[in-house]
Short mmCIF file of C-alpha atoms in Angstrom, two decimals:
data_model
loop_
_atom_site.label_atom_id
_atom_site.label_comp_id
_atom_site.label_asym_id
_atom_site.label_seq_id
_atom_site.Cartn_x
_atom_site.Cartn_y
_atom_site.Cartn_z
CA MET C 17 29.01 30.61 -10.86
CA SER C 18 27.80 27.70 -12.91
CA GLN C 19 30.38 25.38 -14.30
CA THR C 20 30.54 24.12 -17.83
CA LEU C 21 29.94 20.40 -18.43
CA PRO C 22 32.92 18.46 -19.68
CA SER C 23 32.96 17.72 -23.42
CA LYS C 24 31.82 14.08 -22.89
CA ASN C 25 28.79 15.22 -20.92
CA VAL C 26 27.93 17.89 -23.44
CA ALA C 27 28.07 15.27 -26.20
CA ASN C 28 25.68 13.11 -24.22
CA ARG C 29 23.28 16.01 -23.82
CA ARG C 30 23.40 16.87 -27.46
CA ARG C 31 22.84 13.17 -28.35
CA PHE C 32 19.74 13.25 -26.09
CA LEU C 33 18.36 16.35 -27.86
CA THR C 34 19.14 14.98 -31.25
CA LEU C 35 17.14 11.90 -30.39
CA ALA C 36 14.26 14.09 -29.27
CA VAL C 37 13.92 15.27 -32.83
CA ALA C 38 14.63 11.90 -34.42
CA THR C 39 11.90 10.14 -32.45
CA ALA C 40 9.24 12.72 -33.13
CA ALA C 41 8.02 10.61 -36.01
CA ILE C 42 7.55 7.39 -34.07
CA VAL C 43 3.92 8.16 -33.30
CA PRO C 44 2.76 10.43 -36.18
CA VAL C 45 -0.12 12.66 -35.14
CA SER C 46 -2.16 11.48 -38.08
CA GLU C 47 -1.76 7.84 -36.91
CA SER C 48 -2.34 8.29 -33.19
CA ALA C 49 -5.51 7.28 -31.32
CA LEU C 50 -6.15 10.90 -30.52
CA ALA C 51 -6.32 11.84 -34.19
CA ARG C 52 -8.27 8.76 -35.17
CA ALA C 53 -10.89 9.36 -32.47
CA ARG C 54 -11.83 12.70 -34.03
CA HIS C 55 -13.36 10.87 -37.02
CA ASP C 56 -15.13 8.15 -35.14
CA HIS C 57 -18.65 9.55 -35.57
CA SER C 58 -18.35 10.15 -39.30
CA LYS C 59 -16.78 6.72 -39.89
CA THR C 60 -19.49 4.98 -37.90
CA ALA C 61 -22.32 6.67 -39.61
CA ALA C 62 -20.94 5.82 -43.09
CA SER C 63 -20.04 2.20 -42.33
CA GLY C 64 -21.26 -1.07 -40.85
CA SER C 65 -20.54 -3.14 -37.77
CA ASP C 66 -16.81 -3.52 -38.53
CA ALA C 67 -16.45 0.23 -38.53
CA GLN C 68 -18.37 0.46 -35.33
CA LYS C 69 -16.02 -2.00 -33.66
CA ASN C 70 -12.99 -0.11 -34.99
CA ALA C 71 -14.48 3.19 -33.75
CA ALA C 72 -15.04 1.66 -30.31
CA SER C 73 -11.46 0.38 -30.19
CA ASP C 74 -10.19 3.83 -31.22
CA GLN C 75 -12.24 5.46 -28.56
CA LYS C 76 -10.85 3.20 -25.77
CA THR C 77 -7.34 3.75 -27.10
CA PHE C 78 -8.01 7.49 -27.12
CA GLN C 79 -9.17 7.31 -23.47
CA THR C 80 -6.16 5.31 -22.47
CA ALA C 81 -3.83 7.82 -24.19
CA VAL C 82 -5.53 10.71 -22.43
CA ALA C 83 -5.02 9.05 -19.06
CA LEU C 84 -1.36 8.23 -19.76
CA ARG C 85 -0.77 11.77 -21.04
CA ASP C 86 -2.09 13.11 -17.77
CA LEU C 87 0.20 10.76 -15.78
CA TRP C 88 3.31 11.70 -17.83
CA LEU C 89 2.47 15.36 -17.63
CA GLY C 90 2.33 14.94 -13.82
CA HIS C 91 5.74 13.42 -13.94
CA ILE C 92 7.46 16.38 -15.56
CA PHE C 93 5.36 18.87 -13.53
CA TRP C 94 6.43 17.50 -10.18
CA VAL C 95 10.06 16.86 -11.23
CA ARG C 96 10.19 20.51 -12.33
CA ASN C 97 8.81 21.56 -8.90
CA VAL C 98 11.52 19.51 -7.20
CA SER C 99 14.12 21.24 -9.40
CA VAL C 100 12.86 24.70 -8.59
CA ALA C 101 12.75 23.95 -4.87
CA ALA C 102 16.23 22.51 -4.85
CA ILE C 103 17.67 25.44 -6.68
CA ASP C 104 15.90 27.86 -4.33
CA LYS C 105 16.98 25.75 -1.34
CA ASN C 106 13.35 25.49 -0.24
CA ASP C 107 13.41 22.26 1.75
CA SER C 108 9.70 22.17 2.57
CA ALA C 109 8.65 22.66 -1.04
CA MET C 110 11.17 20.09 -2.16
CA LYS C 111 9.83 17.52 0.29
CA ALA C 112 6.26 18.13 -0.73
CA SER C 113 7.08 18.03 -4.47
CA GLU C 114 9.17 14.90 -4.11
CA LYS C 115 6.35 13.13 -2.36
CA GLN C 116 4.04 13.93 -5.30
CA ALA C 117 6.71 12.82 -7.76
CA VAL C 118 6.91 9.43 -6.04
CA ALA C 119 3.14 9.11 -6.04
CA ASN C 120 3.00 9.93 -9.73
CA ALA C 121 5.59 7.23 -10.46
CA GLN C 122 3.49 4.74 -8.53
CA ALA C 123 0.43 5.74 -10.61
CA ILE C 124 2.38 5.36 -13.87
CA ALA C 125 3.55 1.92 -12.83
CA ALA C 126 0.04 0.93 -11.70
CA SER C 127 -1.31 1.81 -15.20
CA ILE C 128 0.22 -1.42 -16.61
CA GLU C 129 -1.05 -3.72 -13.89
CA PRO C 130 -4.41 -4.53 -15.61
CA PHE C 131 -2.40 -5.78 -18.54
CA TYR C 132 0.75 -7.35 -17.03
CA GLY C 133 -0.03 -7.96 -13.29
CA ALA C 134 1.37 -6.79 -10.03
CA PRO C 135 4.93 -8.13 -10.45
CA ALA C 136 5.25 -5.98 -13.63
CA ARG C 137 3.88 -2.97 -11.84
CA ASP C 138 6.39 -3.36 -9.06
CA LYS C 139 9.24 -3.78 -11.55
CA PHE C 140 8.21 -0.75 -13.54
CA PHE C 141 7.96 1.33 -10.40
CA LYS C 142 11.45 0.31 -9.44
CA LEU C 143 12.69 1.36 -12.87
CA LEU C 144 10.83 4.59 -12.73
CA ALA C 145 12.30 5.25 -9.29
CA GLY C 146 15.76 4.75 -10.96
CA HIS C 147 14.91 7.30 -13.50
CA TYR C 148 13.92 9.83 -10.90
CA GLY C 149 16.94 9.05 -8.76
CA ALA C 150 19.19 9.77 -11.71
CA VAL C 151 17.48 13.06 -12.55
CA LYS C 152 17.64 14.11 -8.90
CA ALA C 153 21.34 13.16 -8.72
CA TYR C 154 21.99 15.39 -11.72
CA LEU C 155 19.99 18.21 -10.10
CA VAL C 156 21.88 17.98 -6.85
CA ALA C 157 25.22 17.93 -8.78
CA ALA C 158 24.17 20.85 -10.98
CA VAL C 159 23.23 22.97 -7.96
CA ALA C 160 26.53 22.07 -6.32
CA GLY C 161 28.54 22.67 -9.52
CA ASP C 162 29.95 19.19 -9.30
CA VAL C 163 30.88 18.37 -12.89
CA SER C 164 31.98 14.82 -12.18
CA ALA C 165 28.68 13.92 -10.41
CA GLN C 166 26.75 15.47 -13.30
CA ALA C 167 28.54 13.12 -15.74
CA LYS C 168 27.85 10.13 -13.46
CA ALA C 169 24.15 11.04 -13.21
CA THR C 170 23.97 11.35 -16.96
CA GLN C 171 25.40 7.88 -17.33
CA SER C 172 22.81 6.55 -14.86
CA LEU C 173 20.05 8.10 -16.95
CA THR C 174 21.43 6.40 -20.04
CA SER C 175 21.66 3.00 -18.25
CA ASN C 176 18.16 3.38 -16.83
CA ALA C 177 16.72 4.17 -20.23
CA ASP C 178 18.17 0.95 -21.58
CA GLU C 179 16.68 -0.97 -18.62
CA ILE C 180 13.22 0.48 -19.07
CA ALA C 181 13.32 -0.02 -22.80
CA THR C 182 14.33 -3.67 -22.28
CA PHE C 183 11.47 -4.20 -19.79
CA LEU C 184 8.76 -2.59 -21.97
CA SER C 185 9.94 -4.28 -25.21
CA GLN C 186 9.96 -7.72 -23.54
CA ALA C 187 6.41 -7.08 -22.24
CA ASN C 188 4.97 -5.73 -25.53
CA PRO C 189 6.15 -6.60 -28.96
CA TYR C 190 4.66 -3.34 -30.24
CA LEU C 191 7.17 -1.32 -28.25
CA PRO C 192 10.50 -2.03 -29.96
CA LYS C 193 13.48 -1.54 -27.70
CA ASP C 194 15.41 0.87 -29.93
CA ALA C 195 12.37 3.19 -30.36
CA VAL C 196 11.50 3.17 -26.65
CA GLN C 197 15.15 3.70 -25.67
CA SER C 198 15.39 6.63 -28.02
CA LEU C 199 12.26 8.15 -26.55
CA LEU C 200 13.54 7.83 -23.00
CA LEU C 201 17.01 9.08 -23.86
CA ALA C 202 15.43 12.21 -25.34
CA HIS C 203 13.24 12.52 -22.29
CA GLY C 204 16.24 12.41 -20.01
CA GLY C 205 17.93 15.03 -22.13
CA HIS C 206 15.02 17.31 -21.65
CA HIS C 207 15.30 16.94 -17.78
CA ILE C 208 19.05 17.80 -18.02
CA GLN C 209 18.41 20.85 -20.20
CA GLN C 210 15.59 22.11 -18.02
CA ILE C 211 17.70 21.78 -14.86
CA GLN C 212 20.53 23.73 -16.41
CA GLN C 213 18.23 26.45 -17.56
CA LEU C 214 16.38 26.76 -14.27
CA ARG C 215 19.80 26.88 -12.45
CA ASP C 216 21.06 29.58 -14.69
CA ARG C 217 17.74 31.60 -14.41
CA ASN C 218 17.24 31.28 -18.19
CA TYR C 219 13.51 31.22 -17.85
CA ASP C 220 12.61 32.14 -21.47
CA ALA C 221 14.56 29.13 -22.76
CA GLU C 222 13.20 26.90 -20.10
CA ALA C 223 9.64 27.86 -21.15
CA GLN C 224 10.48 26.55 -24.58
CA THR C 225 12.00 23.42 -23.13
CA TRP C 226 8.78 22.86 -21.08
CA GLU C 227 6.66 22.95 -24.22
CA GLU C 228 9.05 20.45 -25.87
CA MET C 229 8.91 18.19 -22.82
CA LYS C 230 5.06 18.15 -22.91
CA LYS C 231 4.94 17.21 -26.53
CA HIS C 232 7.47 14.52 -25.99
CA VAL C 233 5.88 12.90 -23.08
CA TYR C 234 2.62 12.88 -25.03
CA GLN C 235 4.46 10.87 -27.64
CA ILE C 236 5.40 8.36 -25.01
CA ALA C 237 1.81 8.18 -23.75
CA ASP C 238 0.40 7.81 -27.25
CA ALA C 239 2.88 5.17 -28.22
CA THR C 240 2.12 3.16 -25.16
CA ALA C 241 -1.67 3.36 -25.63
CA ASP C 242 -1.38 2.29 -29.24
CA ALA C 243 0.93 -0.61 -28.35
CA LEU C 244 -1.45 -1.81 -25.52
CA ALA C 245 -4.41 -1.63 -27.98
CA LYS C 246 -2.59 -3.78 -30.50
CA GLN C 247 -1.40 -6.32 -27.95
CA PHE C 248 -4.68 -6.50 -26.10
CA ALA C 249 -7.17 -6.05 -28.85
CA LYS C 250 -9.96 -7.75 -27.00
CA LYS C 251 -9.64 -5.44 -24.07
CA PHE C 252 -10.01 -2.48 -26.49
CA SER C 253 -12.82 -3.89 -28.61
#
């Protein structure tokens, strides 16, 4: 039988989910590169060279956002596969999924190298590895019914979110620490909720969580793309 999380851990999970709602407005759809790109052709036809430059910038931001969305979608896809394999005690599937999860983290880290260099890439990968390690620790604890270990893993997720937010905000002034930290805390909360639902075979609820996770990682991707476009305007012109 599954065990109930202690009140402190439940409070943390609720805080994560509350932040998921609160941060939904950080990258309004109407302001995102994806939305702006839909109007590129009409704006360019109606305006002069400045509009053409803006449209080109929006298009490059759009392409960056699409690439980052794909990477972040891969993250939650492979972590979900790891979770399913662990719950089903399928060692071969877990090994294969974990290999892909690590490769995906490397790809996400590599996405910032053209802007910040190899040292930043390596640092980001280390932080992403910490994120995955905390999620996996929670997964293992949830499968074992180890409430204490679940609480410890939740705290690790919280600390890691702070570390990643600090790193990204120091690299890019358009990624404020509080906003990034809130996004990452909510993301961690989605992982926790999904693991619990998969463990409890609550597949209808997990399907809804999956949709929420997708929308949320798209927010992370779009926010990153927009911040990069603002900081490195010449690269996006």
